[in-house]
Amino acid sequence: MHQLKIPKIWRRALIVAIPKPEKPPGNPKSYRPISLLCVLFEILKRLIYARVESLLPREQAVFRHGRSTVDQVTLLTQDIEDNFSAKKAGAVFVDLTAAYDIIWHRGSPQGRSQEFCLGGASR
């Protein structure tokens, strides 16, 4: 750790395909990939998060406890209302629905567990 690098073994993850409830098992979109990381990496991640959480802007909802999409919609609505009279209101929307469904990881057939590194397929 003195080199400011995370050990390679900590960067490995076990990808497990969890079936979505009430979805047909033969369809690849019926599975949700879950990454199981090294316990030591998870502890380090929580320690770092505890120190930087107060530095995050209030608008950020991702990876924050007690925040959700509702918070984001509320902030967007408030920003539009605040700026509407000045005719400066605007928004950009990006639809990432199923964005990761099209990514193919070498050697990862749907419905089976496979070990991967965080940077790509394991060797």
PDB file of C-alpha atoms in Angstrom:
ATOM      1  CA  MET A   1       0.000   0.000   0.000  1.00  0.00           C
ATOM      2  CA  HIS A   2       2.943   2.365   0.439  1.00  0.00           C
ATOM      3  CA  GLN A   3       3.160   2.593  -3.382  1.00  0.00           C
ATOM      4  CA  LEU A   4      -0.391   4.023  -3.585  1.00  0.00           C
ATOM      5  CA  LYS A   5      -1.483   1.059  -5.678  1.00  0.00           C
ATOM      6  CA  ILE A   6      -4.266  -1.367  -4.899  1.00  0.00           C
ATOM      7  CA  PRO A   7      -2.947  -4.936  -4.907  1.00  0.00           C
ATOM      8  CA  LYS A   8      -4.010  -6.938  -7.970  1.00  0.00           C
ATOM      9  CA  ILE A   9      -5.739  -9.576  -5.856  1.00  0.00           C
ATOM     10  CA  TRP A  10      -7.976  -6.845  -4.375  1.00  0.00           C
ATOM     11  CA  ARG A  11      -9.020  -5.762  -7.880  1.00  0.00           C
ATOM     12  CA  ARG A  12     -10.407  -9.167  -8.759  1.00  0.00           C
ATOM     13  CA  ALA A  13     -14.139  -9.723  -8.666  1.00  0.00           C
ATOM     14  CA  LEU A  14     -16.395 -12.711  -8.953  1.00  0.00           C
ATOM     15  CA  ILE A  15     -19.221 -11.850 -11.353  1.00  0.00           C
ATOM     16  CA  VAL A  16     -22.382 -13.752 -10.479  1.00  0.00           C
ATOM     17  CA  ALA A  17     -25.490 -13.664 -12.664  1.00  0.00           C
ATOM     18  CA  ILE A  18     -28.526 -13.299 -10.408  1.00  0.00           C
ATOM     19  CA  PRO A  19     -31.881 -14.067 -12.060  1.00  0.00           C
ATOM     20  CA  LYS A  20     -34.408 -11.223 -11.977  1.00  0.00           C
ATOM     21  CA  PRO A  21     -37.731 -12.162 -10.370  1.00  0.00           C
ATOM     22  CA  GLU A  22     -40.480 -13.350 -12.696  1.00  0.00           C
ATOM     23  CA  LYS A  23     -38.298 -13.197 -15.821  1.00  0.00           C
ATOM     24  CA  PRO A  24     -37.753 -16.074 -18.286  1.00  0.00           C
ATOM     25  CA  PRO A  25     -34.498 -17.897 -17.453  1.00  0.00           C
ATOM     26  CA  GLY A  26     -33.616 -18.412 -21.131  1.00  0.00           C
ATOM     27  CA  ASN A  27     -33.316 -14.666 -21.821  1.00  0.00           C
ATOM     28  CA  PRO A  28     -29.911 -13.049 -21.074  1.00  0.00           C
ATOM     29  CA  LYS A  29     -31.721  -9.824 -20.032  1.00  0.00           C
ATOM     30  CA  SER A  30     -33.330 -11.848 -17.222  1.00  0.00           C
ATOM     31  CA  TYR A  31     -30.089 -11.748 -15.220  1.00  0.00           C
ATOM     32  CA  ARG A  32     -28.473  -9.000 -13.144  1.00  0.00           C
ATOM     33  CA  PRO A  33     -24.659  -9.197 -12.884  1.00  0.00           C
ATOM     34  CA  ILE A  34     -23.344  -8.718  -9.352  1.00  0.00           C
ATOM     35  CA  SER A  35     -19.645  -8.167  -8.627  1.00  0.00           C
ATOM     36  CA  LEU A  36     -18.361  -9.757  -5.446  1.00  0.00           C
ATOM     37  CA  LEU A  37     -15.182  -7.937  -4.444  1.00  0.00           C
ATOM     38  CA  CYS A  38     -12.417  -8.760  -1.999  1.00  0.00           C
ATOM     39  CA  VAL A  39     -13.421  -8.033   1.613  1.00  0.00           C
ATOM     40  CA  LEU A  40     -10.259  -5.973   2.233  1.00  0.00           C
ATOM     41  CA  PHE A  41     -11.029  -3.857  -0.830  1.00  0.00           C
ATOM     42  CA  GLU A  42     -14.565  -3.251   0.467  1.00  0.00           C
ATOM     43  CA  ILE A  43     -13.197  -2.144   3.856  1.00  0.00           C
ATOM     44  CA  LEU A  44     -10.732   0.237   2.180  1.00  0.00           C
ATOM     45  CA  LYS A  45     -13.503   1.607  -0.032  1.00  0.00           C
ATOM     46  CA  ARG A  46     -15.714   2.332   3.001  1.00  0.00           C
ATOM     47  CA  LEU A  47     -12.841   4.046   4.831  1.00  0.00           C
ATOM     48  CA  ILE A  48     -12.132   6.303   1.861  1.00  0.00           C
ATOM     49  CA  TYR A  49     -15.829   7.008   1.326  1.00  0.00           C
ATOM     50  CA  ALA A  50     -16.258   8.026   4.963  1.00  0.00           C
ATOM     51  CA  ARG A  51     -13.544  10.669   4.494  1.00  0.00           C
ATOM     52  CA  VAL A  52     -14.681  12.101   1.146  1.00  0.00           C
ATOM     53  CA  GLU A  53     -18.467  11.981   1.592  1.00  0.00           C
ATOM     54  CA  SER A  54     -18.576  15.478   3.084  1.00  0.00           C
ATOM     55  CA  LEU A  55     -16.660  16.809   0.048  1.00  0.00           C
ATOM     56  CA  LEU A  56     -19.264  15.626  -2.477  1.00  0.00           C
ATOM     57  CA  PRO A  57     -21.638  18.251  -3.903  1.00  0.00           C
ATOM     58  CA  ARG A  58     -25.223  18.146  -2.621  1.00  0.00           C
ATOM     59  CA  GLU A  59     -26.466  17.443  -6.152  1.00  0.00           C
ATOM     60  CA  GLN A  60     -24.680  14.093  -6.327  1.00  0.00           C
ATOM     61  CA  ALA A  61     -26.997  11.229  -5.439  1.00  0.00           C
ATOM     62  CA  VAL A  62     -25.026   8.281  -6.810  1.00  0.00           C
ATOM     63  CA  PHE A  63     -23.331   6.148  -4.133  1.00  0.00           C
ATOM     64  CA  ARG A  64     -24.720   8.261  -1.300  1.00  0.00           C
ATOM     65  CA  HIS A  65     -26.759   6.887   1.555  1.00  0.00           C
ATOM     66  CA  GLY A  66     -30.273   8.278   1.771  1.00  0.00           C
ATOM     67  CA  ARG A  67     -30.240   9.697  -1.771  1.00  0.00           C
ATOM     68  CA  SER A  68     -32.316   8.511  -4.711  1.00  0.00           C
ATOM     69  CA  THR A  69     -33.675   9.385  -8.133  1.00  0.00           C
ATOM     70  CA  VAL A  70     -36.449  11.328  -6.407  1.00  0.00           C
ATOM     71  CA  ASP A  71     -33.805  13.696  -5.020  1.00  0.00           C
ATOM     72  CA  GLN A  72     -32.422  14.244  -8.513  1.00  0.00           C
ATOM     73  CA  VAL A  73     -35.869  14.968  -9.979  1.00  0.00           C
ATOM     74  CA  THR A  74     -36.604  17.378  -7.126  1.00  0.00           C
ATOM     75  CA  LEU A  75     -33.319  19.246  -7.666  1.00  0.00           C
ATOM     76  CA  LEU A  76     -33.915  19.415 -11.431  1.00  0.00           C
ATOM     77  CA  THR A  77     -37.448  20.729 -10.924  1.00  0.00           C
ATOM     78  CA  GLN A  78     -36.208  23.342  -8.452  1.00  0.00           C
ATOM     79  CA  ASP A  79     -33.422  24.467 -10.823  1.00  0.00           C
ATOM     80  CA  ILE A  80     -35.902  24.819 -13.700  1.00  0.00           C
ATOM     81  CA  GLU A  81     -38.321  26.810 -11.535  1.00  0.00           C
ATOM     82  CA  ASP A  82     -35.530  29.045 -10.205  1.00  0.00           C
ATOM     83  CA  ASN A  83     -34.219  29.821 -13.696  1.00  0.00           C
ATOM     84  CA  PHE A  84     -37.462  29.846 -15.674  1.00  0.00           C
ATOM     85  CA  SER A  85     -38.104  33.556 -15.219  1.00  0.00           C
ATOM     86  CA  ALA A  86     -34.556  34.318 -16.398  1.00  0.00           C
ATOM     87  CA  LYS A  87     -35.150  32.069 -19.457  1.00  0.00           C
ATOM     88  CA  LYS A  88     -32.001  30.122 -18.627  1.00  0.00           C
ATOM     89  CA  ALA A  89     -33.612  26.772 -17.876  1.00  0.00           C
ATOM     90  CA  GLY A  90     -32.336  23.703 -19.692  1.00  0.00           C
ATOM     91  CA  ALA A  91     -31.526  20.048 -19.185  1.00  0.00           C
ATOM     92  CA  VAL A  92     -29.693  17.203 -20.883  1.00  0.00           C
ATOM     93  CA  PHE A  93     -30.940  13.638 -20.443  1.00  0.00           C
ATOM     94  CA  VAL A  94     -28.951  10.487 -21.142  1.00  0.00           C
ATOM     95  CA  ASP A  95     -30.807   7.180 -21.247  1.00  0.00           C
ATOM     96  CA  LEU A  96     -28.540   4.412 -19.965  1.00  0.00           C
ATOM     97  CA  THR A  97     -31.312   1.817 -19.780  1.00  0.00           C
ATOM     98  CA  ALA A  98     -29.773  -1.576 -20.475  1.00  0.00           C
ATOM     99  CA  ALA A  99     -26.444   0.067 -21.413  1.00  0.00           C
ATOM    100  CA  TYR A 100     -24.484  -2.780 -19.890  1.00  0.00           C
ATOM    101  CA  ASP A 101     -26.619  -5.484 -21.499  1.00  0.00           C
ATOM    102  CA  ILE A 102     -24.743  -4.989 -24.769  1.00  0.00           C
ATOM    103  CA  ILE A 103     -21.260  -5.412 -23.290  1.00  0.00           C
ATOM    104  CA  TRP A 104     -19.780  -8.838 -23.980  1.00  0.00           C
ATOM    105  CA  HIS A 105     -17.144 -10.053 -21.556  1.00  0.00           C
ATOM    106  CA  ARG A 106     -14.945 -12.739 -23.047  1.00  0.00           C
ATOM    107  CA  GLY A 107     -15.938 -16.124 -21.655  1.00  0.00           C
ATOM    108  CA  SER A 108     -19.025 -14.969 -19.802  1.00  0.00           C
ATOM    109  CA  PRO A 109     -22.002 -16.949 -21.028  1.00  0.00           C
ATOM    110  CA  GLN A 110     -25.275 -15.788 -19.523  1.00  0.00           C
ATOM    111  CA  GLY A 111     -26.416 -17.577 -16.407  1.00  0.00           C
ATOM    112  CA  ARG A 112     -22.969 -18.702 -15.227  1.00  0.00           C
ATOM    113  CA  SER A 113     -20.498 -17.256 -12.752  1.00  0.00           C
ATOM    114  CA  GLN A 114     -17.143 -16.148 -14.123  1.00  0.00           C
ATOM    115  CA  GLU A 115     -14.132 -14.566 -12.453  1.00  0.00           C
ATOM    116  CA  PHE A 116     -13.003 -11.198 -13.824  1.00  0.00           C
ATOM    117  CA  CYS A 117     -10.582  -8.432 -12.999  1.00  0.00           C
ATOM    118  CA  LEU A 118     -12.108  -4.987 -12.631  1.00  0.00           C
ATOM    119  CA  GLY A 119     -10.205  -3.894 -15.725  1.00  0.00           C
ATOM    120  CA  GLY A 120     -11.429  -6.773 -17.917  1.00  0.00           C
ATOM    121  CA  ALA A 121     -11.498 -10.547 -18.185  1.00  0.00           C
ATOM    122  CA  SER A 122      -9.065 -12.486 -16.026  1.00  0.00           C
ATOM    123  CA  ARG A 123      -6.126 -14.210 -17.615  1.00  0.00           C
TER     124      ARG A 123
END
